[in-house]
PDB file of C-alpha atoms in Angstrom:
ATOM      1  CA  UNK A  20      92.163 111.361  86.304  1.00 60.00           C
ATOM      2  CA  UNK A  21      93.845 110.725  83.209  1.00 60.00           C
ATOM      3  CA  UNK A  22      93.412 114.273  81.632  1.00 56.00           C
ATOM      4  CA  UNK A  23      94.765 115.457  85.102  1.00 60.00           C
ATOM      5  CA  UNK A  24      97.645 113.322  84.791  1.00 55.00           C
ATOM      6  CA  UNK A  25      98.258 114.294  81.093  1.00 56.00           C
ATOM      7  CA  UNK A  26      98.296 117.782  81.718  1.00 53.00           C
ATOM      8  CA  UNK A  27     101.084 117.307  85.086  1.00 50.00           C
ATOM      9  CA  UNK A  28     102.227 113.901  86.129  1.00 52.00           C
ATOM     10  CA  UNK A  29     104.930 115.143  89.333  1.00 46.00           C
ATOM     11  CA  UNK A  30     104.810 111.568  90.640  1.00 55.00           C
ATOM     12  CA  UNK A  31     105.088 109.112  87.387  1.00 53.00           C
ATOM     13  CA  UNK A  32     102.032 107.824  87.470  1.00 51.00           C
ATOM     14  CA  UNK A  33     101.248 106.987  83.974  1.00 61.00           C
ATOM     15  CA  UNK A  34     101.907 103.768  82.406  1.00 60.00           C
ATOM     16  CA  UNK A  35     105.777 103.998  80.907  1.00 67.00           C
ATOM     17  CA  UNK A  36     104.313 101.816  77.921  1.00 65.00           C
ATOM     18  CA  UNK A  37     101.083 100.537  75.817  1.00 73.00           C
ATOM     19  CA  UNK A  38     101.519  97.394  77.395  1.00 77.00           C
ATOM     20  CA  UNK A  39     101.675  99.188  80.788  1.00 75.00           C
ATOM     21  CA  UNK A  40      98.794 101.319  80.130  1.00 78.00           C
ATOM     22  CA  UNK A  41      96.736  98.346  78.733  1.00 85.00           C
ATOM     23  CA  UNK A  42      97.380  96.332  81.830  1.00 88.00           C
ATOM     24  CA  UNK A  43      96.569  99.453  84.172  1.00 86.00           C
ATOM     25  CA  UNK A  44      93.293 100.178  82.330  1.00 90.00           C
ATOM     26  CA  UNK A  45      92.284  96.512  82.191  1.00 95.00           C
ATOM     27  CA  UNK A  46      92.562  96.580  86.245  1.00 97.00           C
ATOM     28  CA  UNK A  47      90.625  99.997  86.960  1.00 94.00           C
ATOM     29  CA  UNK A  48      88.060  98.550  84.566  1.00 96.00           C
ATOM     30  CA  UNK A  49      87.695  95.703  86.593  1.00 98.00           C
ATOM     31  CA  UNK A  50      88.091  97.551  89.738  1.00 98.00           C
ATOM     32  CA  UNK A  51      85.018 100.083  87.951  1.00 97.00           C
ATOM     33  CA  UNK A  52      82.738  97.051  86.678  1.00 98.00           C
ATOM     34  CA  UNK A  53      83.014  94.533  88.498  1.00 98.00           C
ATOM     35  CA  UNK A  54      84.393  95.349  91.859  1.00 98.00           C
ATOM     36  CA  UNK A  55      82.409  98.573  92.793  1.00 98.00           C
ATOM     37  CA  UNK A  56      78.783  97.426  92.178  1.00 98.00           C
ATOM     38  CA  UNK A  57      80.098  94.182  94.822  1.00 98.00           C
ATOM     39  CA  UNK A  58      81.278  96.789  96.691  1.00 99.00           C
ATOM     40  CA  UNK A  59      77.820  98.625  96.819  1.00 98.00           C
ATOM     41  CA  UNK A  60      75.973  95.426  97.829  1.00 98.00           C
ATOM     42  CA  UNK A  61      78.351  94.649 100.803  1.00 98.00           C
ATOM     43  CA  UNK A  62      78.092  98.841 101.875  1.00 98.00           C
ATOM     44  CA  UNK A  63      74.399  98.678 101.546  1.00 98.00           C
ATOM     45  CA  UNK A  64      73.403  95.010 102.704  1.00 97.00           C
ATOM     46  CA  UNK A  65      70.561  96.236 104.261  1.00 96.00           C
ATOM     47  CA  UNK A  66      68.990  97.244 101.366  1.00 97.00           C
ATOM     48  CA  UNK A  67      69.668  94.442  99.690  1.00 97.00           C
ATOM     49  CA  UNK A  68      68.198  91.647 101.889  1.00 96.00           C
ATOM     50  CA  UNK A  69      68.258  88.953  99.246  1.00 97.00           C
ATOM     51  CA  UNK A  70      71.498  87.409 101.001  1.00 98.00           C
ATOM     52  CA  UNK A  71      74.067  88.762 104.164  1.00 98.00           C
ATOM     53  CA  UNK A  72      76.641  90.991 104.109  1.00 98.00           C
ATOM     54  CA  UNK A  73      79.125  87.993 104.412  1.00 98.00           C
ATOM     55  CA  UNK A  74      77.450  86.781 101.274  1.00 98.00           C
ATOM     56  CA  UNK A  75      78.190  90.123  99.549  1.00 98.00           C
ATOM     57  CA  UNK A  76      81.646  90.664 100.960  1.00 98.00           C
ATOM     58  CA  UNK A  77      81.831  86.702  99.923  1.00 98.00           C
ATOM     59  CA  UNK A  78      81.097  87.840  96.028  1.00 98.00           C
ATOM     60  CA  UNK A  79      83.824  90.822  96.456  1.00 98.00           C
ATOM     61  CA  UNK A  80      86.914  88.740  98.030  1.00 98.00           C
ATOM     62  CA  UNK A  81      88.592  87.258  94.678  1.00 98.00           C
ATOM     63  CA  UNK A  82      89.201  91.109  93.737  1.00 99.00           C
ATOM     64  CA  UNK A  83      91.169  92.006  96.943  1.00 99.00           C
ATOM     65  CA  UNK A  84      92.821  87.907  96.443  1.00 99.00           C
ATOM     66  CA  UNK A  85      93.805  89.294  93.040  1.00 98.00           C
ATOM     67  CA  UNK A  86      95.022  92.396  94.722  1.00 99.00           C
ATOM     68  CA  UNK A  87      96.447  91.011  97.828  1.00 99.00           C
ATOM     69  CA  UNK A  88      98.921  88.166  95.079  1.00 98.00           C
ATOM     70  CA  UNK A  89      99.730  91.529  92.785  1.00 97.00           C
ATOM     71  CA  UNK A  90     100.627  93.506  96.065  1.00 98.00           C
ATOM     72  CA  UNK A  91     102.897  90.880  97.427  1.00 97.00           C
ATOM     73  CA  UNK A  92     105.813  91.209  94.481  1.00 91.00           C
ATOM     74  CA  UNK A  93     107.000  94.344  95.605  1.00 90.00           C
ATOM     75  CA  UNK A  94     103.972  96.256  97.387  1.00 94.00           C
ATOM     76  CA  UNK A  95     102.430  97.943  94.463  1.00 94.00           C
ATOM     77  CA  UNK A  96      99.683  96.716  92.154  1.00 96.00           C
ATOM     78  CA  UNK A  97     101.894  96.814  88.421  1.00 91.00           C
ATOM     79  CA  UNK A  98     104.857  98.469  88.942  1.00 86.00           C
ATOM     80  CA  UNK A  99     107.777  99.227  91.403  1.00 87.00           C
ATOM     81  CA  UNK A 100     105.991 102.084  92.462  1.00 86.00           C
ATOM     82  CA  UNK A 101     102.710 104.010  92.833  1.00 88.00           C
ATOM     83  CA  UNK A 102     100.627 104.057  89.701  1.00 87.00           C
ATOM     84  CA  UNK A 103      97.527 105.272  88.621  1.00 87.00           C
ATOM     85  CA  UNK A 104      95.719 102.308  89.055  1.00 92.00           C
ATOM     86  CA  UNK A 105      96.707 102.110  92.947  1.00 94.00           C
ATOM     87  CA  UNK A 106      95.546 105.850  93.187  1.00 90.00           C
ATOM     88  CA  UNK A 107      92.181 105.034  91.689  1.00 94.00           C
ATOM     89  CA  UNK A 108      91.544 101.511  93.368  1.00 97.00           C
ATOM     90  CA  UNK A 109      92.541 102.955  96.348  1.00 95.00           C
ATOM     91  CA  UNK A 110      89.882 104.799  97.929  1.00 95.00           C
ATOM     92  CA  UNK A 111      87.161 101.519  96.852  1.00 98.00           C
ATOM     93  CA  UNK A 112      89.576  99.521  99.182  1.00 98.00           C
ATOM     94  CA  UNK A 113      89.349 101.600 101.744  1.00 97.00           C
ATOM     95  CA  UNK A 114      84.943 101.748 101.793  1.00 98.00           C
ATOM     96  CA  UNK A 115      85.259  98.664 101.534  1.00 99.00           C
ATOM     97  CA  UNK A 116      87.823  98.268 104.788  1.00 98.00           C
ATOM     98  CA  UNK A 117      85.380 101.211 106.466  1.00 98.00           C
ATOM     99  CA  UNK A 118      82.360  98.392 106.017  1.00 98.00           C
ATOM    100  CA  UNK A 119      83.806  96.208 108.688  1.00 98.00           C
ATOM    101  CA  UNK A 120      87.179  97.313 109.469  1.00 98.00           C
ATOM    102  CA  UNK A 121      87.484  94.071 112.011  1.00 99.00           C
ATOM    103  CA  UNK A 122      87.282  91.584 109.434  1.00 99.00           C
ATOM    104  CA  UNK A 123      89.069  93.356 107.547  1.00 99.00           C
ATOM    105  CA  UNK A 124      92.005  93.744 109.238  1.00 98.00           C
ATOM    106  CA  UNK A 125      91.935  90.050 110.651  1.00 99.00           C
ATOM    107  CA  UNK A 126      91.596  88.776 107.129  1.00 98.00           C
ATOM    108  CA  UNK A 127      94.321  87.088 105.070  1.00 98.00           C
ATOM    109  CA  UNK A 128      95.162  89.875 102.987  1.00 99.00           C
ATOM    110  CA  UNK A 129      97.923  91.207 104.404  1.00 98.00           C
ATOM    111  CA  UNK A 130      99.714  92.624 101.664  1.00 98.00           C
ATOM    112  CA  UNK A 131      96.463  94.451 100.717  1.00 99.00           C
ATOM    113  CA  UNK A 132      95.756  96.135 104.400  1.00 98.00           C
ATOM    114  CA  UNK A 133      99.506  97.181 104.417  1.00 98.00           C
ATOM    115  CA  UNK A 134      99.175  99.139 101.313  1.00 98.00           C
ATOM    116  CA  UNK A 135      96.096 100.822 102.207  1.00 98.00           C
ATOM    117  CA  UNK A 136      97.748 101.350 105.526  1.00 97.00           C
ATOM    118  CA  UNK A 137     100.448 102.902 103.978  1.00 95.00           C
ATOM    119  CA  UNK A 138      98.238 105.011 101.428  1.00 94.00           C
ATOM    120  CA  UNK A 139      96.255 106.020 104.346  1.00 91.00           C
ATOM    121  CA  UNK A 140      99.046 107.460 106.731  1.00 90.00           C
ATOM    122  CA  UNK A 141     100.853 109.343 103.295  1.00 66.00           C
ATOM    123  CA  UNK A 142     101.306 113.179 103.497  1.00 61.00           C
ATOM    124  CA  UNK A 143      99.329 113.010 100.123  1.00 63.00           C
ATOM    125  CA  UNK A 144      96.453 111.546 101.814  1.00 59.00           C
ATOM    126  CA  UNK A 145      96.580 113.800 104.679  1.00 54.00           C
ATOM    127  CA  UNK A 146      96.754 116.782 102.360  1.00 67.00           C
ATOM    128  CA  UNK A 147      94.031 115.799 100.227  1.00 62.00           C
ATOM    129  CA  UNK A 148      91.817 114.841 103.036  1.00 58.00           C
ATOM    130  CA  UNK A 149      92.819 118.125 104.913  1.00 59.00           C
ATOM    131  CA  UNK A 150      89.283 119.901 105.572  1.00 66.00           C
ATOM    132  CA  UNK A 151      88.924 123.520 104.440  1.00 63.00           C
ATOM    133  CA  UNK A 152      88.521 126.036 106.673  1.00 66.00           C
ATOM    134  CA  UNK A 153      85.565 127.359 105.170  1.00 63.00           C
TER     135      UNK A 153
END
C-alpha cells in the first residue's frame, strides 16, 4: 500500500509528517499484530473450541474501544481526514462486523460503526468492490 501510495497519492493519504507517519504505522502495526490474529479466533471460533466466540470477540474489543475514542474527535482515526491507516484497518473492521453484524451494530461503538458505515456506502468502495464482468 505504501509503494502504491508513493508512486500516486490523489487523496492525501500519507502521513504530512514523521511524527504522522510514526503514529500511522504504530496503529496498522497494531491493527496487523495484534488485532488480526483476535480477529481470526473470533471468525473461526469453531475451530478454536478452547473458549466462545464472545470470549474471542471479548479479547478483540479494547482495539475497536481504542478505535471507537480516536474516531470520536472528528470521525477519522489520526487526522481530519481519511488516511492510510483508516484505508488499511478498514476492511479488518468490517470481517469483523460480518462475524455478527447484530452485536455489532447494537454495541457501544458508535463512532466506529458510523465510519465503517460511511466507508462502506463510499463511491470508492462501490468501485473497488464492483465485480468484473468476466
Amino acid at each position: 500500500m505504501h509503494w502504491a501510495l508513493a508512486q500516486h497519492d490523489p487523496e492525501c493519504w500519507l502521513a504530512d509528517d514523521q511524527t504522522a507517519a510514526t503514529a500511522m504505522m504504530a496503529l496498522i502495526h497494531h491493527n496487523d499484530e495484534s488485532f488480526k490474529p483476535k480477529l481470526d479466533l473470533y471468525k473461526y471460533a469453531v475451530r478454536f473450541p478452547q473458549h466462545s466466540e464472545t470470549y474471542y470477540r471479548g479479547q478483540a474489543e479494547p482495539f475497536l474501544a481504542d478505535l471507537n475514542v480516536r474516531l470520536s474527535n472528528d470521525g477519522y482515526l489520526l487526522a481530519s481526514r481519511y488516511t492510510r491507516a483508516d484505508m488499511a484497518i478498514f476492511p479488518f473492521i468490517r470481517q469483523f462486523c460480518n462475524v455478527n453484524p447484530d452485536w455489532f451494530y447494537a454495541s457501544k461503538y458508535q463512532h466506529l460503526i458510523q465510519w465503517l458505515d460511511g466507508l462502506i456506502g463510499s463511491a470508492l468502495f462501490h468501485r473497488v468492490m464492483q465485480k468484473s464482468a468476466d
